């Protein structure tokens, strides 16, 4: 009886799904597009079902393809981790590491850390993908995701890498022209630079003054004539005097220090979006993943992306005990 699944098919299909097209997979695997198409056809013939929907513009997985990919990635991860467990505990990290991060933070902080990491551990091959929206926590396409805000309760490990407050700020020329807001409600009279990112309600800023029982929170519906999904562009617009911006501290700290931006409503705080490294429970024993998370935590602390005194020693690790219901 012919084998339905061959060991060589697992890594091939994982690469194909990550690449998103036959031609991209061919480049990744060092093959011709025709060879990739032939390999896929042979897999589908053995399986007896189509694994991929092909069109001239895109490639999507069938339900059977999704099932195949889920199991293939889990098996490949288990093989890699078994190799590490059987090897010496002193073995240096090696193998493929897939990392996801947001566009701005990924460019300015994660990519430089990866450069240093592979110089320290040349046997690790890192694939970095930047995206506006973080992938779902159930997505196995990445080994480690660098995210803002503690993830919702799910079966993942979340290590806090650094604190990250979000600050209201504006250029001095804008404030000279329009005046400094005194209360959160004053923001409704100002031009505010909007950012559409993540799952947050767009155009609604929640601000809190005080702490504990004496704290008070106001939700302000902002308006403005400039909106983007790219934080770097939003900061540039604020620097050019277009309006008030709510942005992560790591992204505006330098401009606040040199006076190109000024804090607005400093007595009011927006919910923090601390920086976390998130990975699956089953990757806890992976030498390369543990090494990378330790490395990036140390590098971010050295970089001092938050003001002195705000770092908490030994970033927290939180592993949820309940499964989050998965919805399509």
Short mmCIF file of C-alpha atoms in Angstrom, two decimals:
data_model
loop_
_atom_site.label_atom_id
_atom_site.label_comp_id
_atom_site.label_asym_id
_atom_site.label_seq_id
_atom_site.Cartn_x
_atom_site.Cartn_y
_atom_site.Cartn_z
CA UNK A 1 0.00 0.00 0.00
CA UNK A 2 1.36 3.39 -1.01
CA UNK A 3 2.16 5.78 1.83
CA UNK A 4 -0.26 8.71 1.96
CA UNK A 5 2.24 11.01 3.69
CA UNK A 6 6.00 10.96 3.21
CA UNK A 7 8.35 12.60 5.76
CA UNK A 8 9.77 14.86 3.04
CA UNK A 9 6.27 16.16 2.33
CA UNK A 10 5.89 17.75 5.76
CA UNK A 11 8.61 20.40 5.48
CA UNK A 12 7.82 20.96 1.81
CA UNK A 13 4.17 21.73 2.54
CA UNK A 14 5.04 23.94 5.52
CA UNK A 15 7.34 26.04 3.33
CA UNK A 16 4.73 26.15 0.56
CA UNK A 17 2.01 27.40 2.92
CA UNK A 18 4.32 30.04 4.41
CA UNK A 19 5.45 31.25 0.96
CA UNK A 20 1.89 31.73 -0.25
CA UNK A 21 2.54 30.83 -3.89
CA UNK A 22 4.24 28.14 -5.96
CA UNK A 23 6.81 30.57 -7.35
CA UNK A 24 7.71 31.95 -3.92
CA UNK A 25 8.02 28.42 -2.53
CA UNK A 26 10.27 27.52 -5.46
CA UNK A 27 12.61 30.39 -4.60
CA UNK A 28 12.61 29.37 -0.94
CA UNK A 29 13.34 25.71 -1.72
CA UNK A 30 15.82 26.35 -4.52
CA UNK A 31 13.63 24.52 -7.06
CA UNK A 32 11.80 25.40 -10.23
CA UNK A 33 8.12 26.32 -10.06
CA UNK A 34 7.38 23.28 -12.21
CA UNK A 35 9.15 21.01 -9.70
CA UNK A 36 7.15 22.50 -6.80
CA UNK A 37 3.90 22.04 -8.74
CA UNK A 38 4.81 18.42 -9.52
CA UNK A 39 5.66 17.66 -5.87
CA UNK A 40 2.35 19.16 -4.74
CA UNK A 41 0.42 17.18 -7.35
CA UNK A 42 2.09 13.96 -6.17
CA UNK A 43 1.14 14.76 -2.57
CA UNK A 44 -2.48 15.39 -3.53
CA UNK A 45 -2.54 12.18 -5.58
CA UNK A 46 -1.33 10.15 -2.62
CA UNK A 47 -3.74 11.90 -0.24
CA UNK A 48 -6.66 11.49 -2.63
CA UNK A 49 -7.89 15.01 -1.93
CA UNK A 50 -6.87 18.50 -3.12
CA UNK A 51 -4.70 20.32 -0.56
CA UNK A 52 -4.44 23.67 -2.34
CA UNK A 53 -6.82 25.81 -4.37
CA UNK A 54 -4.83 27.35 -7.22
CA UNK A 55 -5.85 30.43 -9.20
CA UNK A 56 -3.84 32.72 -11.43
CA UNK A 57 -3.61 35.31 -8.65
CA UNK A 58 -3.43 33.43 -5.37
CA UNK A 59 -3.10 30.12 -3.61
CA UNK A 60 -5.26 29.07 -0.67
CA UNK A 61 -5.40 25.88 1.35
CA UNK A 62 -8.42 23.60 1.22
CA UNK A 63 -9.88 22.38 4.54
CA UNK A 64 -7.83 19.21 4.06
CA UNK A 65 -4.78 21.35 3.36
CA UNK A 66 -5.32 23.29 6.58
CA UNK A 67 -5.54 20.01 8.50
CA UNK A 68 -2.40 18.73 6.78
CA UNK A 69 -0.50 21.93 7.60
CA UNK A 70 -1.56 21.92 11.26
CA UNK A 71 -0.26 18.39 11.77
CA UNK A 72 2.84 18.92 9.62
CA UNK A 73 3.97 21.91 11.68
CA UNK A 74 3.33 20.13 14.95
CA UNK A 75 5.30 17.06 13.81
CA UNK A 76 8.18 19.20 12.55
CA UNK A 77 8.29 21.11 15.83
CA UNK A 78 8.33 17.86 17.78
CA UNK A 79 11.15 16.50 15.63
CA UNK A 80 13.21 19.64 16.17
CA UNK A 81 12.59 19.63 19.91
CA UNK A 82 13.40 15.92 20.18
CA UNK A 83 16.72 16.59 18.46
CA UNK A 84 17.46 19.30 21.01
CA UNK A 85 16.46 17.12 23.96
CA UNK A 86 18.62 14.23 22.78
CA UNK A 87 21.59 16.53 22.23
CA UNK A 88 23.83 17.92 24.90
CA UNK A 89 22.27 20.51 27.19
CA UNK A 90 25.22 22.70 26.34
CA UNK A 91 24.57 22.56 22.59
CA UNK A 92 24.27 26.00 21.06
CA UNK A 93 20.91 26.91 19.49
CA UNK A 94 20.45 25.94 15.86
CA UNK A 95 17.69 25.53 13.29
CA UNK A 96 14.96 27.76 11.85
CA UNK A 97 13.35 30.48 13.96
CA UNK A 98 10.25 32.25 12.61
CA UNK A 99 9.55 35.64 14.21
CA UNK A 100 6.66 38.05 13.73
CA UNK A 101 6.56 41.68 14.88
CA UNK A 102 4.73 44.91 14.11
CA UNK A 103 6.02 47.16 11.33
CA UNK A 104 7.46 50.07 13.29
CA UNK A 105 8.78 48.24 16.33
CA UNK A 106 9.98 45.40 14.16
CA UNK A 107 12.08 47.73 12.02
CA UNK A 108 13.51 49.85 14.81
CA UNK A 109 14.07 47.28 17.57
CA UNK A 110 13.43 43.65 16.62
CA UNK A 111 15.44 43.60 13.38
CA UNK A 112 18.59 45.04 15.03
CA UNK A 113 18.28 42.48 17.85
CA UNK A 114 18.01 39.66 15.31
CA UNK A 115 21.16 40.93 13.61
CA UNK A 116 23.04 40.64 16.90
CA UNK A 117 21.40 37.29 17.71
CA UNK A 118 22.51 35.55 14.51
CA UNK A 119 26.01 36.98 14.98
CA UNK A 120 26.05 35.31 18.40
CA UNK A 121 24.31 32.13 17.20
CA UNK A 122 25.20 31.66 13.51
CA UNK A 123 23.63 28.18 13.39
CA UNK A 124 20.16 29.72 13.79
CA UNK A 125 18.38 30.87 10.63
CA UNK A 126 15.83 33.59 11.40
CA UNK A 127 12.86 34.53 9.24
CA UNK A 128 11.36 37.87 10.32
CA UNK A 129 7.95 38.91 9.05
CA UNK A 130 6.52 42.33 9.87
CA UNK A 131 2.79 42.97 9.81
CA UNK A 132 0.32 45.67 10.77
CA UNK A 133 -1.97 43.19 12.48
CA UNK A 134 -0.50 40.53 14.77
CA UNK A 135 -1.32 36.99 13.66
CA UNK A 136 -3.93 35.05 15.65
CA UNK A 137 -2.51 33.38 18.74
CA UNK A 138 -3.59 30.05 17.27
CA UNK A 139 -1.54 30.60 14.09
CA UNK A 140 1.40 28.19 13.93
CA UNK A 141 3.15 30.13 11.16
CA UNK A 142 5.54 31.70 13.69
CA UNK A 143 7.61 30.43 16.59
CA UNK A 144 7.73 33.76 18.46
CA UNK A 145 5.50 36.82 18.12
CA UNK A 146 6.47 40.19 19.58
CA UNK A 147 3.20 41.81 20.59
CA UNK A 148 1.93 44.91 22.36
CA UNK A 149 -0.33 44.24 25.31
CA UNK A 150 -0.76 41.05 27.30
CA UNK A 151 -2.48 38.45 25.12
CA UNK A 152 -5.97 37.26 26.03
CA UNK A 153 -6.25 34.14 28.10
CA UNK A 154 -5.12 31.22 25.96
CA UNK A 155 -2.66 28.36 26.00
CA UNK A 156 0.43 30.40 25.22
CA UNK A 157 3.47 31.52 27.13
CA UNK A 158 3.74 35.31 27.32
CA UNK A 159 6.96 36.83 28.60
CA UNK A 160 6.92 40.54 29.32
CA UNK A 161 9.96 42.09 27.67
CA UNK A 162 9.57 45.77 28.53
CA UNK A 163 7.06 48.34 29.79
CA UNK A 164 5.43 50.55 27.22
CA UNK A 165 3.17 53.48 28.01
CA UNK A 166 1.23 55.34 25.34
CA UNK A 167 1.51 59.10 25.50
CA UNK A 168 -0.46 62.03 24.15
CA UNK A 169 1.78 64.53 22.38
CA UNK A 170 1.85 67.21 19.72
CA UNK A 171 4.31 69.52 18.01
CA UNK A 172 4.92 72.91 19.68
CA UNK A 173 3.78 74.75 16.53
CA UNK A 174 0.43 72.97 16.61
CA UNK A 175 -0.13 73.79 20.29
CA UNK A 176 0.89 77.40 19.71
CA UNK A 177 -1.73 77.60 16.98
CA UNK A 178 -4.57 75.68 18.63
CA UNK A 179 -3.82 75.88 22.36
CA UNK A 180 -2.97 73.25 24.99
CA UNK A 181 -5.85 70.95 26.05
CA UNK A 182 -6.63 71.16 29.78
CA UNK A 183 -9.13 68.32 30.09
CA UNK A 184 -9.72 65.16 28.04
CA UNK A 185 -12.96 66.69 26.69
CA UNK A 186 -10.87 69.47 25.12
CA UNK A 187 -9.48 66.86 22.72
CA UNK A 188 -12.83 66.87 20.90
CA UNK A 189 -12.05 70.43 19.77
CA UNK A 190 -8.65 69.45 18.34
CA UNK A 191 -7.40 67.75 15.22
CA UNK A 192 -6.22 64.30 16.33
CA UNK A 193 -4.08 62.00 14.22
CA UNK A 194 -5.84 58.62 14.04
CA UNK A 195 -4.16 55.22 13.87
CA UNK A 196 -6.08 52.12 12.82
CA UNK A 197 -4.15 49.20 14.29
CA UNK A 198 -5.01 45.97 16.06
CA UNK A 199 -8.43 45.22 17.46
CA UNK A 200 -8.88 48.47 19.37
CA UNK A 201 -11.96 50.58 18.76
CA UNK A 202 -10.84 53.21 16.28
CA UNK A 203 -11.19 56.86 17.25
CA UNK A 204 -11.88 56.23 20.94
CA UNK A 205 -9.20 57.23 23.44
CA UNK A 206 -9.62 56.01 27.03
CA UNK A 207 -7.75 58.17 29.53
CA UNK A 208 -7.38 57.66 33.27
CA UNK A 209 -6.27 60.07 36.00
CA UNK A 210 -5.19 58.91 39.45
CA UNK A 211 -5.02 55.33 40.67
CA UNK A 212 -6.97 52.89 42.74
CA UNK A 213 -10.38 53.82 44.11
CA UNK A 214 -9.79 57.53 43.45
CA UNK A 215 -9.06 57.06 39.75
CA UNK A 216 -11.40 58.32 37.06
CA UNK A 217 -11.59 57.33 33.41
CA UNK A 218 -12.93 59.24 30.45
CA UNK A 219 -13.56 57.91 26.95
CA UNK A 220 -13.04 60.57 24.31
CA UNK A 221 -14.27 60.25 20.74
CA UNK A 222 -11.58 62.00 18.73
CA UNK A 223 -11.79 63.40 15.23
CA UNK A 224 -9.27 64.59 12.68
CA UNK A 225 -8.51 64.78 8.99
CA UNK A 226 -5.55 62.37 8.99
CA UNK A 227 -5.71 58.62 9.60
CA UNK A 228 -3.24 55.83 8.86
CA UNK A 229 -2.45 52.24 9.80
CA UNK A 230 1.28 53.03 9.98
CA UNK A 231 2.57 54.48 13.26
CA UNK A 232 5.70 55.91 11.64
CA UNK A 233 3.58 58.00 9.27
CA UNK A 234 1.38 59.16 12.15
CA UNK A 235 4.42 60.35 14.11
CA UNK A 236 5.67 62.23 11.06
CA UNK A 237 2.33 64.00 10.68
CA UNK A 238 2.41 65.00 14.33
CA UNK A 239 5.97 66.32 13.94
CA UNK A 240 4.77 68.41 11.00
CA UNK A 241 2.18 70.07 13.23
CA UNK A 242 -1.01 68.42 11.98
CA UNK A 243 -2.48 67.45 15.33
CA UNK A 244 -2.38 65.55 18.61
CA UNK A 245 -1.15 61.96 18.61
CA UNK A 246 -1.53 59.02 21.01
CA UNK A 247 1.53 56.86 20.45
CA UNK A 248 3.75 54.30 22.17
CA UNK A 249 6.50 55.81 24.32
CA UNK A 250 9.29 53.95 22.50
CA UNK A 251 8.27 55.66 19.27
CA UNK A 252 8.12 59.28 20.50
CA UNK A 253 10.53 59.39 23.43
CA UNK A 254 13.39 60.86 21.41
CA UNK A 255 11.18 63.61 20.00
CA UNK A 256 9.92 64.48 23.49
CA UNK A 257 13.48 64.71 24.75
CA UNK A 258 14.63 67.05 21.97
CA UNK A 259 11.47 69.18 22.15
CA UNK A 260 10.09 68.39 18.70
CA UNK A 261 7.03 66.95 20.46
CA UNK A 262 5.43 68.04 23.75
CA UNK A 263 3.38 65.97 26.21
CA UNK A 264 -0.33 66.73 26.23
CA UNK A 265 -2.46 66.08 29.34
CA UNK A 266 0.46 64.54 31.24
CA UNK A 267 -1.77 63.85 34.24
CA UNK A 268 -3.89 61.45 32.19
CA UNK A 269 -2.74 57.99 31.18
CA UNK A 270 -3.80 55.71 28.38
CA UNK A 271 -3.85 51.94 29.01
CA UNK A 272 -0.32 50.59 28.70
CA UNK A 273 0.64 48.30 25.86
CA UNK A 274 3.64 46.50 27.36
CA UNK A 275 5.81 44.46 25.03
CA UNK A 276 5.56 40.66 25.18
CA UNK A 277 7.20 37.70 23.49
CA UNK A 278 4.48 35.13 22.88
CA UNK A 279 5.01 31.49 21.92
CA UNK A 280 3.23 28.16 22.15
CA UNK A 281 3.39 26.01 25.26
CA UNK A 282 4.87 23.18 23.25
CA UNK A 283 7.88 25.38 22.38
CA UNK A 284 8.92 25.83 25.99
CA UNK A 285 11.64 23.20 25.61
CA UNK A 286 13.01 24.65 22.37
CA UNK A 287 16.58 25.76 22.93
CA UNK A 288 16.59 28.31 20.11
CA UNK A 289 13.30 29.89 21.18
CA UNK A 290 14.35 30.20 24.82
CA UNK A 291 17.70 31.62 23.72
CA UNK A 292 16.06 34.19 21.45
CA UNK A 293 13.50 35.34 24.03
CA UNK A 294 16.22 35.70 26.69
CA UNK A 295 18.40 37.56 24.19
CA UNK A 296 15.76 40.06 23.06
CA UNK A 297 14.70 40.70 26.68
CA UNK A 298 18.29 41.55 27.60
CA UNK A 299 18.80 43.70 24.51
CA UNK A 300 15.63 45.73 25.07
CA UNK A 301 16.68 46.36 28.64
CA UNK A 302 20.09 47.55 27.44
CA UNK A 303 18.42 49.75 24.83
CA UNK A 304 16.34 51.33 27.61
CA UNK A 305 13.28 51.81 25.43
CA UNK A 306 11.41 53.07 28.49
CA UNK A 307 12.64 55.75 30.92
CA UNK A 308 14.99 54.77 33.72
CA UNK A 309 13.29 53.25 36.72
CA UNK A 310 10.36 51.86 34.77
CA UNK A 311 11.89 48.47 34.02
CA UNK A 312 10.82 45.66 36.25
CA UNK A 313 13.50 43.05 36.92
CA UNK A 314 13.13 39.67 35.27
CA UNK A 315 10.15 40.28 32.98
CA UNK A 316 7.10 38.30 33.95
CA UNK A 317 6.11 35.02 32.36
CA UNK A 318 2.43 34.27 32.30
CA UNK A 319 1.00 31.00 31.06
CA UNK A 320 -2.75 30.73 30.97
CA UNK A 321 -4.50 27.79 32.48
CA UNK A 322 -7.64 27.89 30.37
CA UNK A 323 -8.12 27.45 26.67
CA UNK A 324 -9.64 30.33 24.76
CA UNK A 325 -12.52 29.29 22.57
CA UNK A 326 -11.36 29.30 18.97
CA UNK A 327 -13.72 30.92 16.53
CA UNK A 328 -13.32 30.91 12.76
#
